[in-house]
mmCIF file of N, CA and C in Angstrom:
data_model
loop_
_atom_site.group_PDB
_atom_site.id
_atom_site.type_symbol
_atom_site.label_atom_id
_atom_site.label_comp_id
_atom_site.label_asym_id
_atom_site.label_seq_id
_atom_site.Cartn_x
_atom_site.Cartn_y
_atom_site.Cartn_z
ATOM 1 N N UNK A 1 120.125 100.363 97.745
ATOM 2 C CA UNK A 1 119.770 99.589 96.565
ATOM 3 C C UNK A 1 120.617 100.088 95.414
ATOM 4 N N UNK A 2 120.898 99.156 94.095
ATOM 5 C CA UNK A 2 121.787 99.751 93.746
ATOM 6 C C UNK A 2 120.967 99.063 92.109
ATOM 7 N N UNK A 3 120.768 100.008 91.458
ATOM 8 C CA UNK A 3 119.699 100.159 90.341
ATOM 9 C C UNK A 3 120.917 100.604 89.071
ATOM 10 N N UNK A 4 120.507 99.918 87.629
ATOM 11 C CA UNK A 4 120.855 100.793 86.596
ATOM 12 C C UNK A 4 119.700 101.666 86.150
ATOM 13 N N UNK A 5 120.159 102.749 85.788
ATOM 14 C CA UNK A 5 119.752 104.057 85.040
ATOM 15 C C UNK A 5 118.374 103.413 84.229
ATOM 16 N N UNK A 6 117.629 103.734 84.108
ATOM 17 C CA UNK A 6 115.933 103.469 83.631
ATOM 18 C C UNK A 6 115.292 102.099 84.119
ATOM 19 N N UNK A 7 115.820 101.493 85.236
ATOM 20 C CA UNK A 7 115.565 100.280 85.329
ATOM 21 C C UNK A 7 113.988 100.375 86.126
ATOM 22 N N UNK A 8 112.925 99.512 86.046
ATOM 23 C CA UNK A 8 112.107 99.558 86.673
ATOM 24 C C UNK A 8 111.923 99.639 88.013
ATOM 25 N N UNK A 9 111.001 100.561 88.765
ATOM 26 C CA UNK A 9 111.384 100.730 90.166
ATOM 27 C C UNK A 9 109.869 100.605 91.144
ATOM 28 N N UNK A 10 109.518 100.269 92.212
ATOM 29 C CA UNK A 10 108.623 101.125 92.586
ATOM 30 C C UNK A 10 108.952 101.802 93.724
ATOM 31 N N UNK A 11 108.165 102.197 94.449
ATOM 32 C CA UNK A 11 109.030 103.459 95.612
ATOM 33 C C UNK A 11 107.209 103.761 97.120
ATOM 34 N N UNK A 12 107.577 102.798 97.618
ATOM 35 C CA UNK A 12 106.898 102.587 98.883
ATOM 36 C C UNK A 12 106.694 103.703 100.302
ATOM 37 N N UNK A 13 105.836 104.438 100.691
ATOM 38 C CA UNK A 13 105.971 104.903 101.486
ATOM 39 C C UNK A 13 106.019 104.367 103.021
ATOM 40 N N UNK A 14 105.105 103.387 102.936
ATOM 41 C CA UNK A 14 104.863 102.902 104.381
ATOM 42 C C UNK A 14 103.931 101.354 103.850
ATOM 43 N N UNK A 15 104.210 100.531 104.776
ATOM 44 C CA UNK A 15 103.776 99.065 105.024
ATOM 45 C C UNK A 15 102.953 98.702 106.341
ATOM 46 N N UNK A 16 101.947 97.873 106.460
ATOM 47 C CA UNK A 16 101.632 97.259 107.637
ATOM 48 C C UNK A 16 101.097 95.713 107.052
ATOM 49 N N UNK A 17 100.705 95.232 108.133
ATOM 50 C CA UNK A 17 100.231 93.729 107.571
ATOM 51 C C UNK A 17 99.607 93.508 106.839
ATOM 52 N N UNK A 18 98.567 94.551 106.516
ATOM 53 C CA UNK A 18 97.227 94.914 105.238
ATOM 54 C C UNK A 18 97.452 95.919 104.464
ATOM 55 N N UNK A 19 98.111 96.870 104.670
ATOM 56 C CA UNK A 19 98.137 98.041 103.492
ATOM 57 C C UNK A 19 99.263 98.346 103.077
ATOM 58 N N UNK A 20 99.773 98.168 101.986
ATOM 59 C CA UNK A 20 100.893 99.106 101.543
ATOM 60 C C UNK A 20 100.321 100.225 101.296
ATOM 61 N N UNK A 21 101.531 101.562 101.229
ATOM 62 C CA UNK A 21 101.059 103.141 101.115
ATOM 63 C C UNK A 21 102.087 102.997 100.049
ATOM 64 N N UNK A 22 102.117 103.120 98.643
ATOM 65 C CA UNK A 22 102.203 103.040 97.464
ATOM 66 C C UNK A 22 102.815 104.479 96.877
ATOM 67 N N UNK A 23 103.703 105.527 96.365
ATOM 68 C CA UNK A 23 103.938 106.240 95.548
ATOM 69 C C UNK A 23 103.804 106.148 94.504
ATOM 70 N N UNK A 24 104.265 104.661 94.100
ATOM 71 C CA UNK A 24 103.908 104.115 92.361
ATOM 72 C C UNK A 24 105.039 103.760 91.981
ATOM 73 N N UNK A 25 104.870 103.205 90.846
ATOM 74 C CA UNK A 25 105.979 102.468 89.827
ATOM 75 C C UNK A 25 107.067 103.937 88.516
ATOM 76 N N UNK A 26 107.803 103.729 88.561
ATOM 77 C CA UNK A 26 108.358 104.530 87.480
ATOM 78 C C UNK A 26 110.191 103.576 87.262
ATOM 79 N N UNK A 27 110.993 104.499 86.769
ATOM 80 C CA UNK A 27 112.145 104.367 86.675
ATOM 81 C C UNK A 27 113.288 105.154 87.298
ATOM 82 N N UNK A 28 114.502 104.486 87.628
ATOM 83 C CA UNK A 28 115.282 105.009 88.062
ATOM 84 C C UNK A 28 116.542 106.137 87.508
ATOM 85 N N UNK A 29 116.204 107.013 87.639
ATOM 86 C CA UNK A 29 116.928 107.873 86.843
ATOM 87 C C UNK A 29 118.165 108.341 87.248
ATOM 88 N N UNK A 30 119.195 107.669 88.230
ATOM 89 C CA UNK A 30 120.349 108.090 88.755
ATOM 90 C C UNK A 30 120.142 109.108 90.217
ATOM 91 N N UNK A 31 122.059 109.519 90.101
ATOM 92 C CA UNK A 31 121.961 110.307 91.550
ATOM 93 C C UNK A 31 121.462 111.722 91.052
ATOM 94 N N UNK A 32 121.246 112.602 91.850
ATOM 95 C CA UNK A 32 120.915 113.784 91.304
ATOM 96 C C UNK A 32 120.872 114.623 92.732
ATOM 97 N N UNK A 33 121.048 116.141 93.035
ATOM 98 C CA UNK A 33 120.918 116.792 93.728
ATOM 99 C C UNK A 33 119.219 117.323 94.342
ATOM 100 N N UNK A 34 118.709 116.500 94.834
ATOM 101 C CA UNK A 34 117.107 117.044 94.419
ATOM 102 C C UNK A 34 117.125 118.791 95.022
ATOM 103 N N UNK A 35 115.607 119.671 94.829
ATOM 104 C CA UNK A 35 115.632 120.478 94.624
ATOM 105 C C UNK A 35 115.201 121.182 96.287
ATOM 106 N N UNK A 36 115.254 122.204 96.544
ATOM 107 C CA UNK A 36 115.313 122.980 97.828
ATOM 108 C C UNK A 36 113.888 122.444 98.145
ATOM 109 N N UNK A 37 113.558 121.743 99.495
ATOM 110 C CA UNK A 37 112.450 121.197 99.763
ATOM 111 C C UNK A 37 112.749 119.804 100.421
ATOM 112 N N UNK A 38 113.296 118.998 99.438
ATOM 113 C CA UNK A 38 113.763 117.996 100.318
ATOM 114 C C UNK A 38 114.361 117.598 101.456
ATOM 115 N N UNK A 39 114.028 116.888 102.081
ATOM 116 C CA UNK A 39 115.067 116.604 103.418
ATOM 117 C C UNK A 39 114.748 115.362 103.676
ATOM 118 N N UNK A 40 116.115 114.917 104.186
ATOM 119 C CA UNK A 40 116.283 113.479 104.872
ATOM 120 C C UNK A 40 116.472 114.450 106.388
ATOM 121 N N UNK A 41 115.862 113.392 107.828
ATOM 122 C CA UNK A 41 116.341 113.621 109.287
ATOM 123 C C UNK A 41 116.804 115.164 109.534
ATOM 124 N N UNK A 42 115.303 115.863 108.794
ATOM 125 C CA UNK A 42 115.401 117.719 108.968
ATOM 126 C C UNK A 42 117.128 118.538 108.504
ATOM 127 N N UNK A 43 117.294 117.959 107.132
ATOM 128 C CA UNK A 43 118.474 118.488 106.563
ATOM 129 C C UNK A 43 118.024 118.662 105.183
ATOM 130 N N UNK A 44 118.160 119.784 104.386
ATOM 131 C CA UNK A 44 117.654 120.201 103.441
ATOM 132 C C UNK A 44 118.875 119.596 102.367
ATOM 133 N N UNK A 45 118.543 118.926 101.527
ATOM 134 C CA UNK A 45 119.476 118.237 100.551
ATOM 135 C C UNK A 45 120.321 119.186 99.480
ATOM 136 N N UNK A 46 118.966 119.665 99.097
ATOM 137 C CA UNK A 46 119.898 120.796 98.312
ATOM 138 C C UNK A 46 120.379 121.602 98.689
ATOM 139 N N UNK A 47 120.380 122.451 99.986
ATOM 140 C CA UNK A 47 120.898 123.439 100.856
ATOM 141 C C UNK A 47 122.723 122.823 101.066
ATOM 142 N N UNK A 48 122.475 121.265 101.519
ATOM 143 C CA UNK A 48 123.978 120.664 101.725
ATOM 144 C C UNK A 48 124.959 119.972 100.107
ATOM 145 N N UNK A 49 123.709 120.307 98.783
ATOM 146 C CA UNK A 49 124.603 119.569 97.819
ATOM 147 C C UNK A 49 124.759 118.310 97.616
ATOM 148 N N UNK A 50 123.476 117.594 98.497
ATOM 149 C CA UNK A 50 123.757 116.312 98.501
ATOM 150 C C UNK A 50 123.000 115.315 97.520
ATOM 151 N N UNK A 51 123.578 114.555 96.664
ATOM 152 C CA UNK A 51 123.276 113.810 95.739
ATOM 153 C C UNK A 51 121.937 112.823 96.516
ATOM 154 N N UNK A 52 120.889 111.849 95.828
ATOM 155 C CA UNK A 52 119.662 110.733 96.242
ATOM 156 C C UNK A 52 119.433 110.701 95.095
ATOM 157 N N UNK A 53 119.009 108.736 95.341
ATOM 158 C CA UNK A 53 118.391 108.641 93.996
ATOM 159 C C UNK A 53 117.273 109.253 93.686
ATOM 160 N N UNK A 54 116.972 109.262 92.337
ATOM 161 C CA UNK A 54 115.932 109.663 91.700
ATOM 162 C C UNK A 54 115.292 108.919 91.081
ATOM 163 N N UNK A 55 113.709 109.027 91.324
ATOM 164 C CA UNK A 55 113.305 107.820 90.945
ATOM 165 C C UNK A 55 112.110 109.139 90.587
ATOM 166 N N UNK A 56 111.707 108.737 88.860
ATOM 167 C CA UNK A 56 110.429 109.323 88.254
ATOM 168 C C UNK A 56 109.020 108.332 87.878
ATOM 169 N N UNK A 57 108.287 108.513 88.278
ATOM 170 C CA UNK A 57 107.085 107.889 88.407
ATOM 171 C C UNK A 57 106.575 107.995 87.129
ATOM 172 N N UNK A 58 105.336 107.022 86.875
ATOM 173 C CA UNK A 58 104.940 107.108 85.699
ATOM 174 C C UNK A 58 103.785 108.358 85.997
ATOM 175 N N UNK A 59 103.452 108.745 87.154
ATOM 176 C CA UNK A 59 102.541 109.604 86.963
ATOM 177 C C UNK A 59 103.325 111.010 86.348
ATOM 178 N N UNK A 60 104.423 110.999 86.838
ATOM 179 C CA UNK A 60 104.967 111.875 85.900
ATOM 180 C C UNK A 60 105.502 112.932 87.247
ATOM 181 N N UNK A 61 105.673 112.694 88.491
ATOM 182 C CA UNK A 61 106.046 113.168 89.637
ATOM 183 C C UNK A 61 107.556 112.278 90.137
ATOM 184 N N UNK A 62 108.512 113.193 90.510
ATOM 185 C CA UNK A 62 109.498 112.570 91.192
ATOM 186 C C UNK A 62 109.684 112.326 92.465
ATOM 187 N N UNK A 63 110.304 111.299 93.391
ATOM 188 C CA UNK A 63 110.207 111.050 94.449
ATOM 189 C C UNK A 63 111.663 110.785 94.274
ATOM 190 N N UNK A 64 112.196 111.060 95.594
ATOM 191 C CA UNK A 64 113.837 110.796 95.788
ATOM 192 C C UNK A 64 113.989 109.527 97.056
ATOM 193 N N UNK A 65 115.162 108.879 96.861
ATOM 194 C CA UNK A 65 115.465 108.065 97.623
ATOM 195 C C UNK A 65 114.883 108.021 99.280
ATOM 196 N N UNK A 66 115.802 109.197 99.774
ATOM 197 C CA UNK A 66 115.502 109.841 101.246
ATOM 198 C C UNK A 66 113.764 110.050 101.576
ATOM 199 N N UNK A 67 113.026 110.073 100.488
ATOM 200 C CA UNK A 67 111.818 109.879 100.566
ATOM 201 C C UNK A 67 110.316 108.513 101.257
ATOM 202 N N UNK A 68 111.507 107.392 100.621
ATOM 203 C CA UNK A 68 110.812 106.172 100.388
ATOM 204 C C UNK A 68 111.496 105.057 100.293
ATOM 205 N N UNK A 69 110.890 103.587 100.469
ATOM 206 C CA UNK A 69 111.453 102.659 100.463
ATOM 207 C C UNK A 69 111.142 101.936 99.140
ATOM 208 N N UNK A 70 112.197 102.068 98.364
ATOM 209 C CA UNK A 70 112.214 101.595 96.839
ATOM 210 C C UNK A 70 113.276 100.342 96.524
ATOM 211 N N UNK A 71 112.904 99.857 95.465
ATOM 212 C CA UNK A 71 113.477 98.408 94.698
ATOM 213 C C UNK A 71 112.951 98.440 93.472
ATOM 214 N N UNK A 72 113.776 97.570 92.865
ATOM 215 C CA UNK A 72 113.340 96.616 91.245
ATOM 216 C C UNK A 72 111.877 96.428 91.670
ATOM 217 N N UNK A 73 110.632 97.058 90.531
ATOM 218 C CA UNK A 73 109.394 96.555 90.299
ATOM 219 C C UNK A 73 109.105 95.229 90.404
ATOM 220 N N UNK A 74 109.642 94.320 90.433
ATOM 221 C CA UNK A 74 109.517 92.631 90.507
ATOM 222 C C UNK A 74 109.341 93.048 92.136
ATOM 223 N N UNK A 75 110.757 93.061 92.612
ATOM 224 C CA UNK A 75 110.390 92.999 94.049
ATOM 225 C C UNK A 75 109.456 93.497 94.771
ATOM 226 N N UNK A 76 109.051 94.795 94.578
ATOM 227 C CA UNK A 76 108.157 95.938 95.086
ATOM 228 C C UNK A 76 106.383 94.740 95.000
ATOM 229 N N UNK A 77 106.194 93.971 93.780
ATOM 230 C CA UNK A 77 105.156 93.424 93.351
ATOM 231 C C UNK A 77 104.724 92.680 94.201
ATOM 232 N N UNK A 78 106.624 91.448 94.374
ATOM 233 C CA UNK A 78 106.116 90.526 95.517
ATOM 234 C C UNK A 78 105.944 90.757 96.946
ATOM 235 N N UNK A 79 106.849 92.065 97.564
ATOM 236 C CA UNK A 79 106.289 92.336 98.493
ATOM 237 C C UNK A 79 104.751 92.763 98.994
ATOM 238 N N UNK A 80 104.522 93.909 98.128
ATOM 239 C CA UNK A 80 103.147 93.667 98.065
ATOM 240 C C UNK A 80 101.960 92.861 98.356
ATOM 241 N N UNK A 81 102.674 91.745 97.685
ATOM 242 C CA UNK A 81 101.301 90.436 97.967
ATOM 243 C C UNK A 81 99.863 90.833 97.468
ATOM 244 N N UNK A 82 99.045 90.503 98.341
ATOM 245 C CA UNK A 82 97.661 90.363 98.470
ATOM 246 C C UNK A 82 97.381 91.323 99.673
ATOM 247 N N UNK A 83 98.565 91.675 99.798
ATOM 248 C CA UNK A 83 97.597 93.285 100.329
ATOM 249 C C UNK A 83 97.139 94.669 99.704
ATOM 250 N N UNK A 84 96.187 95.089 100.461
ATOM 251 C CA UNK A 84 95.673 96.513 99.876
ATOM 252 C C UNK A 84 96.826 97.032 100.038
ATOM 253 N N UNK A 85 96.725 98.240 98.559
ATOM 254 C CA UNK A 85 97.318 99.490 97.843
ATOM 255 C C UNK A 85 96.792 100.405 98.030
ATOM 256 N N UNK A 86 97.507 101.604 99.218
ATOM 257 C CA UNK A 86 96.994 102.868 98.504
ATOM 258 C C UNK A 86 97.701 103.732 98.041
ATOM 259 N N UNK A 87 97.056 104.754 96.780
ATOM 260 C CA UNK A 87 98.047 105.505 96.160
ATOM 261 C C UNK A 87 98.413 106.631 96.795
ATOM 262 N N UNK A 88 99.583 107.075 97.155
ATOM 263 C CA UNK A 88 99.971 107.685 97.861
ATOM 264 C C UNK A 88 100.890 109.459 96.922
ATOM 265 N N UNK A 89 99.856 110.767 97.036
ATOM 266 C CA UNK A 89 100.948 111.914 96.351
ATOM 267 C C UNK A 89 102.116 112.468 96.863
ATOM 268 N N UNK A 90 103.007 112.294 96.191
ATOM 269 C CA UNK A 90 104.395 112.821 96.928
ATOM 270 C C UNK A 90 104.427 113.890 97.623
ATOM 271 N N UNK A 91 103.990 115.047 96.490
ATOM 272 C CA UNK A 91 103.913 116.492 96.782
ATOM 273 C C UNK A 91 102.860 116.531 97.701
ATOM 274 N N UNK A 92 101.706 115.643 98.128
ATOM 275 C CA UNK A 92 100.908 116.262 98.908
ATOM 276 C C UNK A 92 101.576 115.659 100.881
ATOM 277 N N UNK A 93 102.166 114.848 100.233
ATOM 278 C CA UNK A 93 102.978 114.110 101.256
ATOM 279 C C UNK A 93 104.215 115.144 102.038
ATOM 280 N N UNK A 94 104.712 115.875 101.096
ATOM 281 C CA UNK A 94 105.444 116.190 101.206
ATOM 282 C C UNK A 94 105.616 117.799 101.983
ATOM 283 N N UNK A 95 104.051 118.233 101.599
ATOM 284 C CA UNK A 95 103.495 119.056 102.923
ATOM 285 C C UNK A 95 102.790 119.180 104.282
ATOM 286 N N UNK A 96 102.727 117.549 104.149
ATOM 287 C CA UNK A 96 102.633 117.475 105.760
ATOM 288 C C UNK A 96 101.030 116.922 105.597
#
């Protein structure tokens, strides 16, 4: 996806026919190196230097690209639909 710098975002963990699993809405804040912890396919991002977007939530938590399936807030809305939302914590996600 290819976003300008503060543009509205939301950032999806998982989908089925009834539930989206939701991270939340924030903005896109560019590429960035995220911090020792991350990994895409058991490779530590910051260990290799490797740039993902960054996307900051309004809760005030960041989630990176390699994380989630994100788009423009419009889109994220209509996918959505009329299915259930649940809110989903990064960091708690992010320990398993």
């Amino acid at each position: 996806m290819s976003a300008a710098i503060g543009e509205r975002v939301g950032a999806v963990m998982s989908a089925d026919e009834a539930t989206v699993r939701l991270y939340g809405f924030g903005r896109y804040a560019g590429h960035e190196v995220p911090p020792p912890g991350v990994s895409f396919l058991g490779l530590d991002l910051h260990e290799l230097g490797h740039e993902n977007p960054k996307i900051e939530l309004d809760n005030g938590q960041v989630v990176w690209g390699c994380e989630c399936w994100w788009g423009a807030e419009s889109r994220v809305r209509k996918m959505i639909g009329e299915r259930a939302v649940v809110m989903v914590d990064i960091e708690k996600s992010r320990k398993g």
